[in-house]
């Protein structure tokens, strides 16, 4: 007796993968472009558009959540969030005023893992 399993040849499997993967990848690419454009606008509006990418990467999540909070998705009254935001503004200002180096600002803003 042979088992009742459906067999597909490699060509059929590849076609099925393309049917499901390509639309998903296109959607992800589109959403990524939109999020990137939105984040660049947020950085520009805050006066941080000219920051080096290394610094933007360290504060990316913070700025993303600031934008979401401004859009009304949630409200944060947490003292740790407030302190983090003050720290971000302080170190970005220090970097922009040439008070500290890029490495110092990045190290200061790096989130330590638990």
PDB file of C-alpha atoms in Angstrom, residues 23-112:
ATOM      1  CA  UNK A  23       2.786  39.642  -2.875  1.00  0.00           C
ATOM      2  CA  UNK A  24       3.930  39.515   0.730  1.00  0.00           C
ATOM      3  CA  UNK A  25       7.404  40.766  -0.147  1.00  0.00           C
ATOM      4  CA  UNK A  26       5.925  43.549  -2.282  1.00  0.00           C
ATOM      5  CA  UNK A  27       3.684  44.637   0.609  1.00  0.00           C
ATOM      6  CA  UNK A  28       6.627  44.625   3.021  1.00  0.00           C
ATOM      7  CA  UNK A  29       8.723  46.663   0.588  1.00  0.00           C
ATOM      8  CA  UNK A  30       5.897  49.205   0.138  1.00  0.00           C
ATOM      9  CA  UNK A  31       5.320  49.512   3.898  1.00  0.00           C
ATOM     10  CA  UNK A  32       9.048  49.896   4.486  1.00  0.00           C
ATOM     11  CA  UNK A  33       9.254  52.731   1.962  1.00  0.00           C
ATOM     12  CA  UNK A  34       6.275  54.458   3.562  1.00  0.00           C
ATOM     13  CA  UNK A  35       7.691  54.062   7.076  1.00  0.00           C
ATOM     14  CA  UNK A  36      11.096  55.311   5.949  1.00  0.00           C
ATOM     15  CA  UNK A  37       9.537  58.405   4.355  1.00  0.00           C
ATOM     16  CA  UNK A  38       7.437  59.062   7.468  1.00  0.00           C
ATOM     17  CA  UNK A  39      10.463  58.715   9.743  1.00  0.00           C
ATOM     18  CA  UNK A  40      12.581  61.006   7.555  1.00  0.00           C
ATOM     19  CA  UNK A  41       9.802  63.599   7.767  1.00  0.00           C
ATOM     20  CA  UNK A  42       9.697  63.228  11.558  1.00  0.00           C
ATOM     21  CA  UNK A  43      13.477  63.657  11.798  1.00  0.00           C
ATOM     22  CA  UNK A  44      13.284  66.724   9.538  1.00  0.00           C
ATOM     23  CA  UNK A  45      10.452  68.288  11.555  1.00  0.00           C
ATOM     24  CA  UNK A  46      12.435  67.829  14.761  1.00  0.00           C
ATOM     25  CA  UNK A  47      15.484  69.449  13.168  1.00  0.00           C
ATOM     26  CA  UNK A  48      17.327  66.132  13.144  1.00  0.00           C
ATOM     27  CA  UNK A  49      17.212  65.408   9.413  1.00  0.00           C
ATOM     28  CA  UNK A  50      20.935  66.023   8.990  1.00  0.00           C
ATOM     29  CA  UNK A  51      22.005  63.644  11.741  1.00  0.00           C
ATOM     30  CA  UNK A  52      24.301  60.787  10.754  1.00  0.00           C
ATOM     31  CA  UNK A  53      22.610  57.420  10.251  1.00  0.00           C
ATOM     32  CA  UNK A  54      24.448  55.916  13.237  1.00  0.00           C
ATOM     33  CA  UNK A  55      22.711  58.377  15.545  1.00  0.00           C
ATOM     34  CA  UNK A  56      19.348  58.029  13.816  1.00  0.00           C
ATOM     35  CA  UNK A  57      19.513  54.261  14.270  1.00  0.00           C
ATOM     36  CA  UNK A  58      19.997  54.622  18.026  1.00  0.00           C
ATOM     37  CA  UNK A  59      16.930  56.852  18.420  1.00  0.00           C
ATOM     38  CA  UNK A  60      14.784  55.382  15.638  1.00  0.00           C
ATOM     39  CA  UNK A  61      12.371  53.513  17.925  1.00  0.00           C
ATOM     40  CA  UNK A  62      12.078  56.508  20.259  1.00  0.00           C
ATOM     41  CA  UNK A  63      11.173  58.866  17.406  1.00  0.00           C
ATOM     42  CA  UNK A  64       8.778  56.280  15.973  1.00  0.00           C
ATOM     43  CA  UNK A  65       6.908  56.116  19.281  1.00  0.00           C
ATOM     44  CA  UNK A  66       6.950  59.912  19.626  1.00  0.00           C
ATOM     45  CA  UNK A  67       5.204  60.136  16.251  1.00  0.00           C
ATOM     46  CA  UNK A  68       2.678  57.478  17.245  1.00  0.00           C
ATOM     47  CA  UNK A  69       1.966  59.319  20.476  1.00  0.00           C
ATOM     48  CA  UNK A  70       1.442  62.576  18.570  1.00  0.00           C
ATOM     49  CA  UNK A  71      -0.984  60.742  16.290  1.00  0.00           C
ATOM     50  CA  UNK A  72      -2.984  59.776  19.371  1.00  0.00           C
ATOM     51  CA  UNK A  73      -2.334  56.041  19.344  1.00  0.00           C
ATOM     52  CA  UNK A  74      -1.364  56.100  23.022  1.00  0.00           C
ATOM     53  CA  UNK A  75      -0.211  58.407  25.772  1.00  0.00           C
ATOM     54  CA  UNK A  76       2.877  57.852  27.856  1.00  0.00           C
ATOM     55  CA  UNK A  77       3.190  59.473  31.239  1.00  0.00           C
ATOM     56  CA  UNK A  78       5.921  57.095  32.337  1.00  0.00           C
ATOM     57  CA  UNK A  79       8.802  58.903  34.080  1.00  0.00           C
ATOM     58  CA  UNK A  80      11.353  56.592  32.416  1.00  0.00           C
ATOM     59  CA  UNK A  81      10.042  57.482  28.951  1.00  0.00           C
ATOM     60  CA  UNK A  82      10.190  61.178  29.856  1.00  0.00           C
ATOM     61  CA  UNK A  83      13.758  60.786  31.111  1.00  0.00           C
ATOM     62  CA  UNK A  84      14.788  58.919  27.944  1.00  0.00           C
ATOM     63  CA  UNK A  85      13.313  61.666  25.769  1.00  0.00           C
ATOM     64  CA  UNK A  86      15.140  64.355  27.722  1.00  0.00           C
ATOM     65  CA  UNK A  87      18.349  62.370  27.339  1.00  0.00           C
ATOM     66  CA  UNK A  88      17.817  62.109  23.585  1.00  0.00           C
ATOM     67  CA  UNK A  89      17.247  65.844  23.241  1.00  0.00           C
ATOM     68  CA  UNK A  90      20.296  66.584  25.401  1.00  0.00           C
ATOM     69  CA  UNK A  91      22.709  64.347  23.475  1.00  0.00           C
ATOM     70  CA  UNK A  92      21.394  65.383  20.068  1.00  0.00           C
ATOM     71  CA  UNK A  93      21.843  69.037  21.051  1.00  0.00           C
ATOM     72  CA  UNK A  94      25.348  68.324  22.337  1.00  0.00           C
ATOM     73  CA  UNK A  95      26.246  66.620  19.066  1.00  0.00           C
ATOM     74  CA  UNK A  96      24.722  69.366  16.907  1.00  0.00           C
ATOM     75  CA  UNK A  97      26.542  72.058  18.924  1.00  0.00           C
ATOM     76  CA  UNK A  98      29.858  70.177  18.574  1.00  0.00           C
ATOM     77  CA  UNK A  99      30.090  69.676  22.322  1.00  0.00           C
ATOM     78  CA  UNK A 100      30.532  65.910  21.920  1.00  0.00           C
ATOM     79  CA  UNK A 101      31.594  63.510  19.205  1.00  0.00           C
ATOM     80  CA  UNK A 102      29.319  61.234  17.245  1.00  0.00           C
ATOM     81  CA  UNK A 103      30.729  58.208  19.078  1.00  0.00           C
ATOM     82  CA  UNK A 104      30.024  59.780  22.473  1.00  0.00           C
ATOM     83  CA  UNK A 105      26.429  60.599  21.533  1.00  0.00           C
ATOM     84  CA  UNK A 106      25.830  57.117  20.099  1.00  0.00           C
ATOM     85  CA  UNK A 107      27.307  55.441  23.180  1.00  0.00           C
ATOM     86  CA  UNK A 108      25.232  57.627  25.505  1.00  0.00           C
ATOM     87  CA  UNK A 109      22.007  56.880  23.619  1.00  0.00           C
ATOM     88  CA  UNK A 110      22.588  53.169  23.132  1.00  0.00           C
ATOM     89  CA  UNK A 111      19.948  51.208  25.003  1.00  0.00           C
ATOM     90  CA  UNK A 112      21.555  48.701  27.308  1.00  0.00           C
TER      91      UNK A 112
END
